[in-house]
XYZ file of C-alpha atoms in Angstrom:
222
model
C 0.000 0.000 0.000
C 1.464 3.512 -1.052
C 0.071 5.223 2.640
C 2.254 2.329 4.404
C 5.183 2.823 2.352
C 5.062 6.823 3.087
C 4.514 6.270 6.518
C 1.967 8.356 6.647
C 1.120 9.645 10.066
C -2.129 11.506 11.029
C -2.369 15.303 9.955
C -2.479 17.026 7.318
C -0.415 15.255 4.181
C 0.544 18.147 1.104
C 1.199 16.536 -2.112
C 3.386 18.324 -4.883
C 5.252 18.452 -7.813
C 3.793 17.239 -11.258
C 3.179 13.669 -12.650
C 0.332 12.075 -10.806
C -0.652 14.259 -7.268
C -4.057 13.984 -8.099
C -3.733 9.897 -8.666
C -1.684 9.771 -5.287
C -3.918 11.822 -3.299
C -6.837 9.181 -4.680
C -4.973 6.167 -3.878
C -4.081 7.599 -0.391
C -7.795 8.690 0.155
C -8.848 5.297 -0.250
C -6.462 3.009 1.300
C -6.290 4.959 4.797
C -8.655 3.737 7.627
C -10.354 6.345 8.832
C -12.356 9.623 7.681
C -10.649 11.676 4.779
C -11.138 15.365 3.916
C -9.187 16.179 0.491
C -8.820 19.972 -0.383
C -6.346 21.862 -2.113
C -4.625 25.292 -1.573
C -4.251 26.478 -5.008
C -7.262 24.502 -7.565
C -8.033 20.623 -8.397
C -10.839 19.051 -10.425
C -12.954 17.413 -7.826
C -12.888 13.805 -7.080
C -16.292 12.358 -8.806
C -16.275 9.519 -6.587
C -16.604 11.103 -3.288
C -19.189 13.864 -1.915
C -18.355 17.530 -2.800
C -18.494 20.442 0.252
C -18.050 24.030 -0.604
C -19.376 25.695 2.140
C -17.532 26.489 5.428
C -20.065 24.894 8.164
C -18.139 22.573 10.326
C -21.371 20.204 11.092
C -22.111 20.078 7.331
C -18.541 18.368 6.623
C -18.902 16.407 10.074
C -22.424 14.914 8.774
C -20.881 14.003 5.112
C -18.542 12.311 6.770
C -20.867 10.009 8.787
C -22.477 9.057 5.236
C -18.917 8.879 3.757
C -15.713 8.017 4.884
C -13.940 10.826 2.530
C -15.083 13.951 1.543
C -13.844 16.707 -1.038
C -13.957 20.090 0.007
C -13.943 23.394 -1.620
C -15.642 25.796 -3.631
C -15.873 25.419 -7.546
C -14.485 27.888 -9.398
C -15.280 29.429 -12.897
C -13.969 26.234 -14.997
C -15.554 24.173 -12.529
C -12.472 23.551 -10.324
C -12.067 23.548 -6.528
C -10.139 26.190 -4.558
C -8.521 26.387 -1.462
C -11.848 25.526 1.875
C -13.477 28.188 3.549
C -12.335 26.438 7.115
C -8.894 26.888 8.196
C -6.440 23.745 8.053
C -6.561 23.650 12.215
C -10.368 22.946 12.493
C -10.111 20.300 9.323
C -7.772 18.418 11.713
C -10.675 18.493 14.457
C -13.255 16.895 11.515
C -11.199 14.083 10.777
C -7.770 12.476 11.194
C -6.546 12.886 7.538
C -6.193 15.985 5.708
C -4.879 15.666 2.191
C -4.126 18.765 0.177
C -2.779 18.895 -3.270
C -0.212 21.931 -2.633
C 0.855 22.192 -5.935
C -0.521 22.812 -9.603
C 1.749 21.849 -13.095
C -0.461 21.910 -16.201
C -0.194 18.816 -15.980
C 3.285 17.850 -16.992
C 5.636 15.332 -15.722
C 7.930 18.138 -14.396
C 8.292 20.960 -12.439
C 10.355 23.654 -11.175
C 8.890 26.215 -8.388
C 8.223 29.598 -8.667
C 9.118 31.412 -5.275
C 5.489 31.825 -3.974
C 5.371 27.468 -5.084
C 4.187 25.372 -3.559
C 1.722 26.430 -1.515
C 2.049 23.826 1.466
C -0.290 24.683 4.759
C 1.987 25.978 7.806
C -0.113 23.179 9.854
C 0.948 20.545 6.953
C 3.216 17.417 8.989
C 4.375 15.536 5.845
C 5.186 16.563 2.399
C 5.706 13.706 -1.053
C 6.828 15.189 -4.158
C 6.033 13.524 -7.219
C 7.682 13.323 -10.127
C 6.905 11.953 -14.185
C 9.199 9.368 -15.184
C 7.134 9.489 -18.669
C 9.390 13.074 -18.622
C 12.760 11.148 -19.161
C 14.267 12.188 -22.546
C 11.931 14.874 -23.378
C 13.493 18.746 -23.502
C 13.006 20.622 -20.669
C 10.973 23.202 -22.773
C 8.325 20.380 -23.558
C 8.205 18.419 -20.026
C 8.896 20.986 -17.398
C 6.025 23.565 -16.065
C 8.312 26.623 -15.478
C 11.493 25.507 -17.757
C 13.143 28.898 -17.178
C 13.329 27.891 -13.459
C 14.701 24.468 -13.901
C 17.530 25.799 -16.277
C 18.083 28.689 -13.762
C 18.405 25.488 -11.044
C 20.475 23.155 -13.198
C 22.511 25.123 -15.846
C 20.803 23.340 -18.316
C 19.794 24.577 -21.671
C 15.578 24.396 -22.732
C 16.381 21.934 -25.771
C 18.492 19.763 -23.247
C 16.515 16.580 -22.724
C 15.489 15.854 -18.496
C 17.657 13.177 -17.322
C 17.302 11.767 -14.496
C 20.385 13.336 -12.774
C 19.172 16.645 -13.696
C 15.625 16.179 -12.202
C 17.532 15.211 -9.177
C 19.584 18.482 -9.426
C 16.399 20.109 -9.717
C 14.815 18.634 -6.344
C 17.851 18.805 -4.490
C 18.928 22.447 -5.103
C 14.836 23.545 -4.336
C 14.800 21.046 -1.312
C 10.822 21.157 -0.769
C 10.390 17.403 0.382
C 12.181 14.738 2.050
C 10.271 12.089 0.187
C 9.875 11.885 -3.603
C 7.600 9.569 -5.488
C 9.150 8.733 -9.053
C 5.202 7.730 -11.303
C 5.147 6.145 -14.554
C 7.487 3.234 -14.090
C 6.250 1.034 -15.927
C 8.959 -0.630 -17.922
C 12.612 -2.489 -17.114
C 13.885 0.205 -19.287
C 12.267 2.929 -16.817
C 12.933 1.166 -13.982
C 16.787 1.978 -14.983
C 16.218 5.315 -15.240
C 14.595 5.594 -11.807
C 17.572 3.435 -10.304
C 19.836 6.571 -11.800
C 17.619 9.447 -10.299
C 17.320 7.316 -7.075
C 21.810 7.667 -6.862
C 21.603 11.043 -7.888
C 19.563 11.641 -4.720
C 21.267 9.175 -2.797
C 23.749 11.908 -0.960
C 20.719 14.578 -0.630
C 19.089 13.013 2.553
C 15.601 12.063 0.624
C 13.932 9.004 0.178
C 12.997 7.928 -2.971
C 10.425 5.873 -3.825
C 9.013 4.598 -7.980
C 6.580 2.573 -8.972
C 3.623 3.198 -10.959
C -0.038 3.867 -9.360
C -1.685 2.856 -12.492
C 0.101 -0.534 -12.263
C -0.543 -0.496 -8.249
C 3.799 -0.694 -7.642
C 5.777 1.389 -5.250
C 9.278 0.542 -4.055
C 11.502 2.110 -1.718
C 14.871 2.682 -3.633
């Protein structure tokens, strides 16, 4: 299970980064044990499967949650996206044990670099996983990365230079938002090489690095 592998404690749980946060933050929904309230700070499409909450009345997310064991909260905006709740993060935590917030937004690209007010991760947030698009691998920065003028600026790299995984690696470990990085999209023995290279590249940085796939169900700890 992806929660167990993260070690996911109670609290509020940010997700970042580009190549499958709105996947993970499924998967996590449904595999933890208890009640589940997933938001966002910046916008998300909303989760079809699970009741939608856009108001700010405590006893109206309390009662969904009695019906359902997770709940998506937030109010729609003009394209029919959810922004950040009404409620602030420290009275989610009294409505239920997990909060899950995707932090993060990346036009939905395998990479990304952060701009300085990126990401947007609650002060109350305990645990942070930044995911990353192995489906990136060998594509030029200019076509994979959101923000490619940030990730040369990080790695000395040129725009038409393709990502390898060394200098996604760079890229992580010069920003340093997250101790724990989740490479997606492996899905092949010639992928799984690549994410053997971006797990050394990272080996020296302090993070744990995990790949697998969640279409496929796979995460490892490398």
């Amino acid at each position: 299970m992806f929660s167990q592998m993260f070690g996911l404690p109670e609290g509020i749980v940010s997700v970042v980064g580009s190549g499958g946060k709105t996947t993970l933050l499924s998967t996590l929904a449904r595999e933890l044990p208890g009640p589940v309230i997933l938001c966002t700070t910046t916008h998300m499409f909303p989760f079809p499967e699970y009741p939608r909450i856009g108001g700010d009345d405590a006893g109206q997310v309390r009662d969904a949650l009695e019906h359902s064991r997770v709940v998506c909260l937030g109010r729609p905006d003009e394209n029919d996206k959810l922004t950040a709740p009404a409620m602030p993060f420290s009275q989610l935590l009294a409505l239920a044990p997990w909060v899950l917030v995707e932090a993060d937004g990346s036009k939905r690209l395998p990479f990304k670099a952060h701009a300085p007010h990126e990401p947007v991760i609650p002060p109350e947030s305990g645990h942070t996983i930044l995911v990353v698009g192995a489906s990136g691998f060998g594509t030029s920065i200019a076509q994979a990365v959101h923000r490619p003028e940030r990730f040369c600026a990080l790695t000395d790299a040129q725009p038409q230079d393709p990502v390898t995984p060394e200098l996604a690696a760079l890229a992580i470990t010069r920003e340093g938002l997250s101790r724990q990085v989740f490479l997606n999209q492996v899905e092949s023995e010639a992928t799984w090489a690549l994410a053997r290279r971006f797990a050394r590249a990272l080996e020296h940085s302090g993070t744990q690095v995990f790949a697998g796939s969640l279409h496929q169900g796979v995460c490892r700890r490398l």
